[in-house]
Each structure stands twice: as structure tokens, then as C-alpha cells.
Tab-separated table of C-alpha atoms and ligand atoms in Angstrom:
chain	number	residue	atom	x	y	z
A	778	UNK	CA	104.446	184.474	61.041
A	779	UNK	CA	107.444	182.941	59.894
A	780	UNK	CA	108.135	179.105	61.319
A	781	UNK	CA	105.404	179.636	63.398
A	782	UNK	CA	106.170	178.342	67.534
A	783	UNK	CA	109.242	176.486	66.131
A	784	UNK	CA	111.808	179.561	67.744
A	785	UNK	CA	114.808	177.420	68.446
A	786	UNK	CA	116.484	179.619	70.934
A	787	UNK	CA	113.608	179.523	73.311
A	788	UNK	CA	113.981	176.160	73.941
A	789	UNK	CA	116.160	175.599	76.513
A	790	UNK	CA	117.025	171.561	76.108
A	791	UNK	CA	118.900	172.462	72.975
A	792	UNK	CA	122.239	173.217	73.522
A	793	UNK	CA	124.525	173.616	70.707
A	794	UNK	CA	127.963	171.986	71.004
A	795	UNK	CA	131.377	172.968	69.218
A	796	UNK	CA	132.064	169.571	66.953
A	797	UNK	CA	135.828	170.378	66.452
A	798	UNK	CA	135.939	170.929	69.975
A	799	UNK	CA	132.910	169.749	71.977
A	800	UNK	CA	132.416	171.526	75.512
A	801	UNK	CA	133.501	169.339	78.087
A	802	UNK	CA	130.658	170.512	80.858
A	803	UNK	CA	128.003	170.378	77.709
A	804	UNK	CA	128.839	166.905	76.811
A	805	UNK	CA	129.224	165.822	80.673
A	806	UNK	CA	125.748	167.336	81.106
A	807	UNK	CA	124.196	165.469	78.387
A	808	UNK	CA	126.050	161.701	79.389
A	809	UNK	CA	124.285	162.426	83.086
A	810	UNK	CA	120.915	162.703	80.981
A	811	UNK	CA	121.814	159.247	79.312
A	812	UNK	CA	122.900	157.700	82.678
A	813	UNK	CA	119.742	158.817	84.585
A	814	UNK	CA	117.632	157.233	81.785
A	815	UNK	CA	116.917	160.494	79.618
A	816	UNK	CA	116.998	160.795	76.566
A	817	UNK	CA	118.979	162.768	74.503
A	818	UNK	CA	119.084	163.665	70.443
A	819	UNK	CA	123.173	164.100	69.005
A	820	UNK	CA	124.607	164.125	65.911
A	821	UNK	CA	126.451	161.619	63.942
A	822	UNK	CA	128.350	161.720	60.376
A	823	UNK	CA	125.681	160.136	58.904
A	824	UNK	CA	122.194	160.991	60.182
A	825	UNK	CA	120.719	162.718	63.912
A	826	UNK	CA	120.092	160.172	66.437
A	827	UNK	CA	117.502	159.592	69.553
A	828	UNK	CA	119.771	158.003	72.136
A	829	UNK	CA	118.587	156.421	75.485
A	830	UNK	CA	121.389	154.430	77.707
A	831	UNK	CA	121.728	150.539	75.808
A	832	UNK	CA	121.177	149.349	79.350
A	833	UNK	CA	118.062	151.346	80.238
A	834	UNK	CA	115.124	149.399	78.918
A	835	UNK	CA	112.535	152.038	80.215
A	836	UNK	CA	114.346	154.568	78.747
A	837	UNK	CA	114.767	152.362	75.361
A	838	UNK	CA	111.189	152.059	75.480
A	839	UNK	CA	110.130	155.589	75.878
A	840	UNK	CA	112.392	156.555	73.322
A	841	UNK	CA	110.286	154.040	70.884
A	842	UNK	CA	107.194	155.446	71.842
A	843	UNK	CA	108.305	158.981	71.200
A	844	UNK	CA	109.618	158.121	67.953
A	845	UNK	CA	106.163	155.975	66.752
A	846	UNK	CA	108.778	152.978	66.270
A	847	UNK	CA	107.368	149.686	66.256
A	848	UNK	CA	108.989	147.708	69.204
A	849	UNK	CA	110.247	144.707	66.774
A	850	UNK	CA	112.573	147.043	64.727
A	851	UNK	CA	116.018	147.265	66.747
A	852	UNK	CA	118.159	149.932	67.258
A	853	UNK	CA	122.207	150.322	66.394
A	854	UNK	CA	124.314	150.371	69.544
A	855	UNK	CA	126.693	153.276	69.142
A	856	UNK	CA	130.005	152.674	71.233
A	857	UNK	CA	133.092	155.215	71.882
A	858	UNK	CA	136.426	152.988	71.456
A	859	UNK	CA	136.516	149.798	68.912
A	860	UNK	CA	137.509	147.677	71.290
A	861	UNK	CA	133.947	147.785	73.071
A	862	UNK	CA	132.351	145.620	70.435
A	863	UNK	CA	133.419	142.453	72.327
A	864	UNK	CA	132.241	143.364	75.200
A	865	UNK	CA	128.794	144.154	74.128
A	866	UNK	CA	128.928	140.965	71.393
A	867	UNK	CA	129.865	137.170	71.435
A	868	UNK	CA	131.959	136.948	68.431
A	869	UNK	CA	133.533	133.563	67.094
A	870	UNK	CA	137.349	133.583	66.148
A	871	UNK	CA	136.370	133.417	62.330
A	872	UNK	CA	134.020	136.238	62.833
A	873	UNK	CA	137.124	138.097	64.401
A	874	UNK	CA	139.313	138.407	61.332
A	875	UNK	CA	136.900	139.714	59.386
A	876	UNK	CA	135.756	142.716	61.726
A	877	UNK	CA	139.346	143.362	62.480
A	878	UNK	CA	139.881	144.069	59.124
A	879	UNK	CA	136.297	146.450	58.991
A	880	UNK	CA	137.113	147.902	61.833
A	881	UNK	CA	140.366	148.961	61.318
A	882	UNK	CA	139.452	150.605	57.987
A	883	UNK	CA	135.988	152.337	58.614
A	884	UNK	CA	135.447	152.939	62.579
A	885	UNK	CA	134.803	155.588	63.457
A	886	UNK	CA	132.898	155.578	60.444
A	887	UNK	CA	129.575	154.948	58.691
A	888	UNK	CA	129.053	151.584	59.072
A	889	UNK	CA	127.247	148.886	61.334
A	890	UNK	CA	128.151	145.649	62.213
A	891	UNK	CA	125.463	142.872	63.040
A	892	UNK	CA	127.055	140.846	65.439
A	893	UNK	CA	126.153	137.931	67.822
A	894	UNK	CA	124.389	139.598	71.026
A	895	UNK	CA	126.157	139.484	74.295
A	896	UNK	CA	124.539	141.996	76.755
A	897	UNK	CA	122.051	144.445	75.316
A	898	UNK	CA	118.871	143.752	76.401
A	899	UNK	CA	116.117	142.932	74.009
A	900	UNK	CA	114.343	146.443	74.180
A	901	UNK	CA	117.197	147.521	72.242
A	902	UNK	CA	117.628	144.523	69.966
A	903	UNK	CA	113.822	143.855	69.511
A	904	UNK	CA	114.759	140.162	71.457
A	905	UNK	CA	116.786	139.082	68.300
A	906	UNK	CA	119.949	136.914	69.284
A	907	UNK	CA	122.162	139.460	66.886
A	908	UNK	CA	123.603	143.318	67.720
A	909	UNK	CA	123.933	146.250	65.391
A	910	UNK	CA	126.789	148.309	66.548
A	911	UNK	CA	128.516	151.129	65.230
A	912	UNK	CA	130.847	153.809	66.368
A	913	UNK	CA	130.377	157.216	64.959
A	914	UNK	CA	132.855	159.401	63.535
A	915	UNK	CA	131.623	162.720	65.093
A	916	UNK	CA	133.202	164.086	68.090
A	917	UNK	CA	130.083	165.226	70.028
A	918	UNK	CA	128.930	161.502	69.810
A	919	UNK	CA	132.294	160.094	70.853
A	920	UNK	CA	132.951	161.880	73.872
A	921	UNK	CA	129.204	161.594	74.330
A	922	UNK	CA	129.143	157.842	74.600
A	923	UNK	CA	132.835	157.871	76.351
A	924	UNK	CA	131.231	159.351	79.507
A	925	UNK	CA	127.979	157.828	79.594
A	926	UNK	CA	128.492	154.071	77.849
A	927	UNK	CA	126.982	152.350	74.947
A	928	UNK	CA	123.600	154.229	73.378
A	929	UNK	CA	120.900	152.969	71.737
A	930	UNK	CA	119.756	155.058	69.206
A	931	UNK	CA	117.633	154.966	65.894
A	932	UNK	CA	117.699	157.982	64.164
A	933	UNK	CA	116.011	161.024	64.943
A	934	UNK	CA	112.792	161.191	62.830
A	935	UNK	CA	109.328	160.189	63.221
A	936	UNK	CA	109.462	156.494	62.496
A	937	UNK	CA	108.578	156.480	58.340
A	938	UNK	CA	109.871	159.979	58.083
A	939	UNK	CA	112.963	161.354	56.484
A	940	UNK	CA	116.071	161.274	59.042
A	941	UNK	CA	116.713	164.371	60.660
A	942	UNK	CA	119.736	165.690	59.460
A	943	UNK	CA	120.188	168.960	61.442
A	944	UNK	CA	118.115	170.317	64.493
A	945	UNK	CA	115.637	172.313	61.873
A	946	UNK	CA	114.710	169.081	60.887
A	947	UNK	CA	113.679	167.832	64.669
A	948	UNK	CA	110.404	169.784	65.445
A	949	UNK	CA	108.695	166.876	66.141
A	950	UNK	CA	110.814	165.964	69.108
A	951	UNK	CA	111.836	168.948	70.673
A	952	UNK	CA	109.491	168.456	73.151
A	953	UNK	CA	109.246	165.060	73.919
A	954	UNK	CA	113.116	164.708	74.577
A	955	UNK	CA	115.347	165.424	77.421
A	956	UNK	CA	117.868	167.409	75.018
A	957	UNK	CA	119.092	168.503	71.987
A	958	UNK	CA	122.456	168.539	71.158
A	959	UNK	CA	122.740	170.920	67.834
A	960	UNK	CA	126.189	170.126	65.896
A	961	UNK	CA	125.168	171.738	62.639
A	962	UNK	CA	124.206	169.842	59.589
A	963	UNK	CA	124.842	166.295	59.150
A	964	UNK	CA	128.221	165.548	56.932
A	965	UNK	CA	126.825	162.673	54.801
A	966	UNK	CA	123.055	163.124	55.270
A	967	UNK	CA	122.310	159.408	54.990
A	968	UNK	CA	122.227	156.538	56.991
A	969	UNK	CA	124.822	154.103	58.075
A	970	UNK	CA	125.794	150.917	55.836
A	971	UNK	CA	124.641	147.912	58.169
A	972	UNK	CA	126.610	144.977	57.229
A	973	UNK	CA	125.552	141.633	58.595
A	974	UNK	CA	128.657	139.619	59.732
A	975	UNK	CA	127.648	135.985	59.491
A	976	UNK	CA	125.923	136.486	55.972
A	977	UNK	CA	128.362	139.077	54.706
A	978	UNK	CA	125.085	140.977	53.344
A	979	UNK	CA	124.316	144.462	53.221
A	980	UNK	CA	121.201	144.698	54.902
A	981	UNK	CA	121.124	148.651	54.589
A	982	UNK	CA	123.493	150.577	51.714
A	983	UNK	CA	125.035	153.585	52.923
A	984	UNK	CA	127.984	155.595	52.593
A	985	UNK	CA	130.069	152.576	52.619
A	986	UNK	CA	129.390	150.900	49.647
A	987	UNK	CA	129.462	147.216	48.490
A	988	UNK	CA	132.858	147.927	46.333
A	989	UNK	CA	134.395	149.236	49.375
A	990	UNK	CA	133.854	146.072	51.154
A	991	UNK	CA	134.079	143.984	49.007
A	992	UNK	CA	137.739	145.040	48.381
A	993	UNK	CA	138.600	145.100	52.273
A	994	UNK	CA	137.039	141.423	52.594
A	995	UNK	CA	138.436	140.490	49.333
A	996	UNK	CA	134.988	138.946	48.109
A	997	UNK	CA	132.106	140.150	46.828
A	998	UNK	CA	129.699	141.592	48.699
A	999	UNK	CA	126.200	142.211	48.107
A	1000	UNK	CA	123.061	143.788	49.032
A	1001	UNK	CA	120.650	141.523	50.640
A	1002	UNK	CA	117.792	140.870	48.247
A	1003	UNK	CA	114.663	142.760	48.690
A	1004	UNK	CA	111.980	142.355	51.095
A	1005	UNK	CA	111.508	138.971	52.585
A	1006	UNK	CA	108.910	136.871	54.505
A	1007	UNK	CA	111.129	136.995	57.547
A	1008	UNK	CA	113.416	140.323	57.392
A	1009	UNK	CA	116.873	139.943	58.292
A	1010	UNK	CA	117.127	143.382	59.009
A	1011	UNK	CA	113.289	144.225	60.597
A	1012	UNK	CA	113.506	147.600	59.119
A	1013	UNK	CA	112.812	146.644	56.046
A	1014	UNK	CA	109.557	145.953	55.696
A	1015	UNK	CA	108.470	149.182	57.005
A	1016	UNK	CA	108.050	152.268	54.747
A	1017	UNK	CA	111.245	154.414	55.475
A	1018	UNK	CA	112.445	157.749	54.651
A	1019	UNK	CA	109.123	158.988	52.715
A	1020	UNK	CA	108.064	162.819	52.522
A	1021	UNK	CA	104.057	163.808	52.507
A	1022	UNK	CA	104.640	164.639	48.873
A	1023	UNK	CA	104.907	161.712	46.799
A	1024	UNK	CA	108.153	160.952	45.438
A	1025	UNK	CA	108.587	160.094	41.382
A	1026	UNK	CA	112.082	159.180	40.171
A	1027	UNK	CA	113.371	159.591	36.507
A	1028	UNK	CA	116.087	158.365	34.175
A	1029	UNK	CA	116.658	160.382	31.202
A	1030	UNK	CA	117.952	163.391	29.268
A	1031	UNK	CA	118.015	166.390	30.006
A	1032	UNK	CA	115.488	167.229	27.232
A	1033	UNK	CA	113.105	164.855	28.502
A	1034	UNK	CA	113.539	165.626	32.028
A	1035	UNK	CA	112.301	168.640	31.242
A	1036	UNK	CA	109.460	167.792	29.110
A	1037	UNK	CA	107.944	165.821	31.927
A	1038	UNK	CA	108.324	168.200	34.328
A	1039	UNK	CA	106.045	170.780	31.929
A	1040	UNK	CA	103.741	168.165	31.467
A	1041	UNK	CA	103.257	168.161	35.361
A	1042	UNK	CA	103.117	171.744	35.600
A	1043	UNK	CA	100.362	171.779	32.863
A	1044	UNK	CA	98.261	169.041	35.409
A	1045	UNK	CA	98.565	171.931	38.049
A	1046	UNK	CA	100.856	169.991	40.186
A	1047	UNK	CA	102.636	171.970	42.953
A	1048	UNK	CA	106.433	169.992	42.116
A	1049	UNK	CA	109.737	169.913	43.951
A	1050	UNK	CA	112.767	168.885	41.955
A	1051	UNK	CA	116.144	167.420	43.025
A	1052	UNK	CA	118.418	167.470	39.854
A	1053	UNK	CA	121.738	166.989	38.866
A	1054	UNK	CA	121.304	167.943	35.292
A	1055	UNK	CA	120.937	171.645	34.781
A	1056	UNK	CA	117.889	171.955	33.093
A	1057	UNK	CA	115.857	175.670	32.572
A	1058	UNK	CA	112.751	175.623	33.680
A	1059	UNK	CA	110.953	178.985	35.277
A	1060	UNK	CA	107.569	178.643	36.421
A	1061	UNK	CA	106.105	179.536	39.947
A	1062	UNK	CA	104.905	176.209	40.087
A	1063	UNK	CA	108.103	174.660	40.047
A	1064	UNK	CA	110.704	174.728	42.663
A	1065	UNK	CA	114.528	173.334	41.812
A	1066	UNK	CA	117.252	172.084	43.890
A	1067	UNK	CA	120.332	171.016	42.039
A	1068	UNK	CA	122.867	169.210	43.252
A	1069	UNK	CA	126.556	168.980	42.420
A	1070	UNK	CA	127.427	165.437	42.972
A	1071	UNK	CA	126.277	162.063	44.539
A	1072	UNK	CA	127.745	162.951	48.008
A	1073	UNK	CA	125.819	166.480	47.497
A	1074	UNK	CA	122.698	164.754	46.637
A	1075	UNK	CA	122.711	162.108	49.820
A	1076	UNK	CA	123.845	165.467	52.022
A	1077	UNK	CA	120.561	167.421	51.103
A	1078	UNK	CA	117.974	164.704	50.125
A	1079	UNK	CA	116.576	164.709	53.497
A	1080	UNK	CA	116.718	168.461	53.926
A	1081	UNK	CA	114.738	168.982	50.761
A	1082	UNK	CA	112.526	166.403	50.944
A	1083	UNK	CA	111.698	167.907	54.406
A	1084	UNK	CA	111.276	171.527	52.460
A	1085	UNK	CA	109.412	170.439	49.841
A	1086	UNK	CA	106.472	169.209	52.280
A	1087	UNK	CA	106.740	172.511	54.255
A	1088	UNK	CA	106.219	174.158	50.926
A	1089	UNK	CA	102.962	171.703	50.582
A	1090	UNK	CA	104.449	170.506	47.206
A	1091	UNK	CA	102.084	167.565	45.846
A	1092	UNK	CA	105.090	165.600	44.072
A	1093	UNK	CA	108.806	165.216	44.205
A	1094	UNK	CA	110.826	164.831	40.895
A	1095	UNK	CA	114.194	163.124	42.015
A	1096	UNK	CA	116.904	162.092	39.451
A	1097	UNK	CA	117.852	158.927	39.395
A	1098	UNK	CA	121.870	157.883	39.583
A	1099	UNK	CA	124.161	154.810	38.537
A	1100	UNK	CA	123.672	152.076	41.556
A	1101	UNK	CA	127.779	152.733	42.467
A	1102	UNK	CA	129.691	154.298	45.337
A	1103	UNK	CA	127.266	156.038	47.705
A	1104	UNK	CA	124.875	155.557	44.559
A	1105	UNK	CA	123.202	152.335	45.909
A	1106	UNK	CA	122.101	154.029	49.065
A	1107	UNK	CA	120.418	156.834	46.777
A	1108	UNK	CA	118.458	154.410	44.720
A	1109	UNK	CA	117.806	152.382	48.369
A	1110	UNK	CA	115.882	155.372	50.063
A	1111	UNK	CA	114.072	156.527	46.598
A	1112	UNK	CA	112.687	152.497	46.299
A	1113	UNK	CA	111.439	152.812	49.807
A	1114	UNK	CA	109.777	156.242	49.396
A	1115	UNK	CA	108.719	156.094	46.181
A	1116	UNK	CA	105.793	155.067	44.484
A	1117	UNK	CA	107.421	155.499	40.574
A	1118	UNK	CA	110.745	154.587	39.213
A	1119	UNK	CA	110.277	155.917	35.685
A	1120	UNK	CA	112.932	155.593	32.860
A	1121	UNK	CA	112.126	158.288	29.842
A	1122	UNK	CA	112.183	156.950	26.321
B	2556	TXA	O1	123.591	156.161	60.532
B	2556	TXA	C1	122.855	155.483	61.232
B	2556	TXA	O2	122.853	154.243	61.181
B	2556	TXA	C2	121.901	156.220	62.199
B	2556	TXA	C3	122.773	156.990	63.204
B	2556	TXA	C4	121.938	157.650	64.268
B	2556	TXA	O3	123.723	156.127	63.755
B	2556	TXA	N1	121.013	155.302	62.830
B	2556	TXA	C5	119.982	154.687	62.192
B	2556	TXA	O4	119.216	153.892	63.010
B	2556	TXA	O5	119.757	154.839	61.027
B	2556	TXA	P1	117.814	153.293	62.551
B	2556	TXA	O6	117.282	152.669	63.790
B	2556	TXA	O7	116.995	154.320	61.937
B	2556	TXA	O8	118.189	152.169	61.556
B	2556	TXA	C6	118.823	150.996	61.992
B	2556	TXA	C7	118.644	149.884	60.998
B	2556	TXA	C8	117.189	149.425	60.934
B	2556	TXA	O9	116.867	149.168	59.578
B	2556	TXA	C9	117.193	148.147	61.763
B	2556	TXA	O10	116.196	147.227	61.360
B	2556	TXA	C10	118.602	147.627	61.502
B	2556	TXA	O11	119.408	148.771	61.459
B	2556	TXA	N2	119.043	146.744	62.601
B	2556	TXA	C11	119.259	147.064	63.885
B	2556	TXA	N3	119.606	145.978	64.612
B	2556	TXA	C12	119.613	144.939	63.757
B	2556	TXA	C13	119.891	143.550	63.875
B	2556	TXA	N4	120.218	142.991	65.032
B	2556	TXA	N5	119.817	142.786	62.771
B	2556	TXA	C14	119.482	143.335	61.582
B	2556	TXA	N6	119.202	144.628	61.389
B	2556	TXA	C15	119.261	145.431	62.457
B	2557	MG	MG1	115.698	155.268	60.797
């Protein structure tokens, strides 16, 4: 049996929504879930989320149970119109300029501010005094949050898992959610950047990269060094993003890319590749996804990683890329689900 009792259709509470040109009764149907305290699972640019109202703390913590999330790791506030950041944070005149100048050049966009915290109660912000708010650049999400206010949402995975980046992807929570909202597959496949204001410190890479910022802010900006006794982002000392199959990243020629990958097929490995570099290898054993280009590579790491466990690989062979553009959120999610970084000699 193909997919087994996973037959999307049947499931009523997905609904799938034009994104050019979202319904307006589908989207006004799914903000009355958010307002009564459901919760609901959209799309985004970046990544599926699981969004209960930023108000609702019963709903907030439902939605944490559901996803396995441990109740000190906060959630991104997603609002509809830029303006809305000051009314959800408290945010200093200095602090002003500088998200003016963010704001204006990436919302609606793939990146998060961490701002002072005005309003959102601390199920959402895990009682820190600090806000992570975003506003998405997806239609469904927009006219989503327009109708039923701010949402709270991590994204839509089982907490450690690999984000969900299109509804095939969100077994797990069909049935403990309100409703799905299917808007086809994810445009950049990874997670937001989340930029902390007061530091000016990437706490997460993402699509928008430090070079991007840095130019806008006209300093440099950098990645916040890795993990720490006391987290500034509390995500990060959990393990993230991270298939069943372990993951094993490599640096090298093509010529030795493929020499390791035979020597793994000789231990009787079951292997899933993710390649840029067209190497020619056929054997059963092996299965290879190449990819085009960095923005090709974040678009379908999820997707494949989430394959490669259906197909009960044992290990993932990734390539590894140049820590630039979206480049430093590649090498982010393979250091938190990896257990080897390997560079071929
Ligand atoms: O693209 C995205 O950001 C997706 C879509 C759905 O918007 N959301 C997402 O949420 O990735 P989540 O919860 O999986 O990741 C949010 C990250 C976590 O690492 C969390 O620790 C961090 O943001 N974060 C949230 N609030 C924070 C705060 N006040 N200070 C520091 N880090 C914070
Ligand atoms: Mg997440």
C-alpha cells in the first residue's frame, strides 16, 4: 500500500488555498480558528508554521505540547503590516533607526527581529523580556494574520525534526491540529534569519545573510558564536533539523566524493546523497539528489532529508558549500544535524 493511511484528501482540516490569490472565505475561516484559540498550520516563504493566536496562552501551550517543544524555547510572532512591531514591542529611539532601515528593505521577508517585549505573554516568549517578530512574505500568511492578529508560531515539525516544508511533510500533525492550510511547497525551504537588535547578532542564519546586513546597517555583522552557557537564542542548545538517518558532510572533489561514497556502499550502508557535483555512481544501494545551486539545495534539504528516512536510508552524504550568501544557513542546519563534518584529502 502506497503512503499507507496518509490519503491527504480524506482529511477534511486541510484546505488548500490559492497563494497568488488566497480565498477570501478560506482564509476568513481559518483567522476564526486562530481567534477561537485553534490552531492552525500555514505557509510562509521560508518554512510551514504551527500558529495559535499570540494572545491565547492555552492555545500557545497546546500548540507546544503538540509539537514536543520544550516550553523555554520561544516562538516568532508573525504580524501582517510593519507598522505592528511597535505595538507588540517597546523599542528605544536608537533601536528605531536601525529597524527602519531592516524593515524597509526585507519585510515582508525572511527575517526576525528580537526586540524588547511589550505585550506577548510569556507562553509565547518562554517569559524572556525580548520578542521575535517577523512578517512573512506569503500571501496566505498575510491576509491570514490581517484578519485574525499577531500569531505565534514555530515551525511546523516535530520539535528536533526537519521543518516541514510542504503539507507531505506534516503527517505528524494532521491530526492533532485544527487545520491545514496547503500552499504548495515552501519557496526558500529554510528558516528565517533571526537578528537580535540590541547585540546586532545573528542568532539564527537564514536566507538573509550576514553580507546583506551588514551592508544595510553599514557594519559588520556576525553570527553569534556557538553554543553558550546561557543561549541568547534558547533554540540553540537543542538538536534541530536532524533526520533518523545520520547525516555526514564532505568537502572535496569530485573524485573523492565518489570514492567515499563506494567505500560506504562496500560497508553495506543503505546512503542518501545531496550533491552539487555531478558525480556517476549506479548502485541500488545508493540513492542521489543533485542540486543546481545553493538556493536549490536550502529549497529541497528538508524534503530529502525527510525522503531519505522514509526510504530507511542508514546515512546521509550532504556536500558541503562556501559559508556565503544563503551558504551560512546550509552549513548552520548540517552542524546541528550532523554528527561528521569531513574534509577529503
Ligand atoms: O522562518 C521561520 O522563522 C519559521 C516560520 C514559520 O516563520 N519559524 C521558525 O520558528 O523557524 P522556530 O520556533 O522553529 O524558530 C524560532 C527561533 C528559535 O531558535 C527560537 O529560540 C528563536 O527563534 N527565538 C524566538 N524568540 C526569541 C527571543 N526572544 N530571543 C532569542 N531567540 C528567540
Ligand atoms: Mg523550528
Amino acid at each position: 500500500m502506497k503512503n499507507s493511511c496518509w490519503t491527504m484528501e480524506k482529511i477534511e482540516k486541510i484546505i488548500k488555498i490559492n497563494r497568488r490569490k488566497p480565498e477570501k472565505e478560506k482564509i476568513e475561516a481559518a483567522a476564526q480558528i486562530i481567534k477561537k484559540g485553534g490552531i492552525v498550520v500555514f505557509p510562509t516563504e521560508t518554512v510551514y508554521g504551527i500558529g495559535a493566536s499570540a494572545f491565547n496562552e492555552r492555545a500557545i501551550k497546546r500548540l507546544y505540547k503538540i509539537k514536543g517543544r520544550p516550553l523555554d524555547n520561544p516562538s516568532i510572532i508573525h504580524i501582517a503590516r510593519k507598522k505592528d512591531i511597535y505595538d507588540i514591542a517597546d523599542i528605544s529611539k536608537k533601536d528605531k533607526e536601525i529597524i527602519e532601515k531592516l524593515v524597509k528593505k526585507f519585510w515582508p521577508g525572511p527575517l526576525t527581529l528580537v526586540v524588547k517585549n511589550k505585550k506577548i505573554p510569556a507562553a509565547a516568549t518562554a517569559g524572556l523580556d525580548t520578542v521575535a517578530v517577523r512578517m512573512p512574505a506569503n500571501k496566505i500568511a498575510l491576509e491570514l494574520i490581517k484578519r485574525s492578529g499577531p500569531i505565534a508560531a514555530p515551525s511546523a515539525n516535530i520539535s528536533g525534526k526537519p521543518s516541514g516544508t510542504s503539507i507531505e511533510m506534516l503527517k505528524e500533525l494532521a491530526e492533532k491540529v485544527d487545520l491545514i492550510i496547503n500552499g504548495g511547497e515552501s519557496k526558500i525551504g529554510l528558516e528565517s534569519t533571526v537578528f537580535d537588535i540590541r547585540t546586532k547578532k545573528i542568532l539564527r542564519p537564514g536566507k538573509i545573510s550576514p553580507e546583506q546586513l551588514s551592508k544595510i546597517l553599514k557594519e559588520k555583522v556576525t553570527k553569534i558564536k556557538k553554543i553558550l552557557k546561557k543561549p541568547r537564542s534558547p533554540g540553540m542548545k537543542y538538536k534541530h533539523y536532524s533526520p533518523d538517518a545520520k547525516v555526514i558532510v564532505l568537502f572535496g572533489s569530485k573524485n573523492k566524493i565518489e570514492k567515499f561514497i563506494e567505500k560506504m556502499i562496500n560497508k553495506k550502508f543503505r546512503i542518501g546523497a545531496i550533491l552539487l557535483k555531478k558525480i556517476k555512481i549506479k548502485d541500488e544501494k545508493v540513492n542521489i539528489k543533485f542540486v543546481k545551486n545553493l538556493d536549490d539545495y536550502a529549497k529541497n534539504l528538508f524534503k530529502f532529508f525527510r525522503k531519505f528516512d522514509e526510504m530507511k536510508c542508514d546515512v546521509i552524504i550532504c556536500e558541503g558549500v562556501k559559508e556565503k550568501g544563503i551558504g551560512h544557513a546550509i552549513m548552520d542546519r548540517f552542524k546541528k544535524a550532523s554528527e561528521k563534518l569531513i574534509k577529503l584529502k
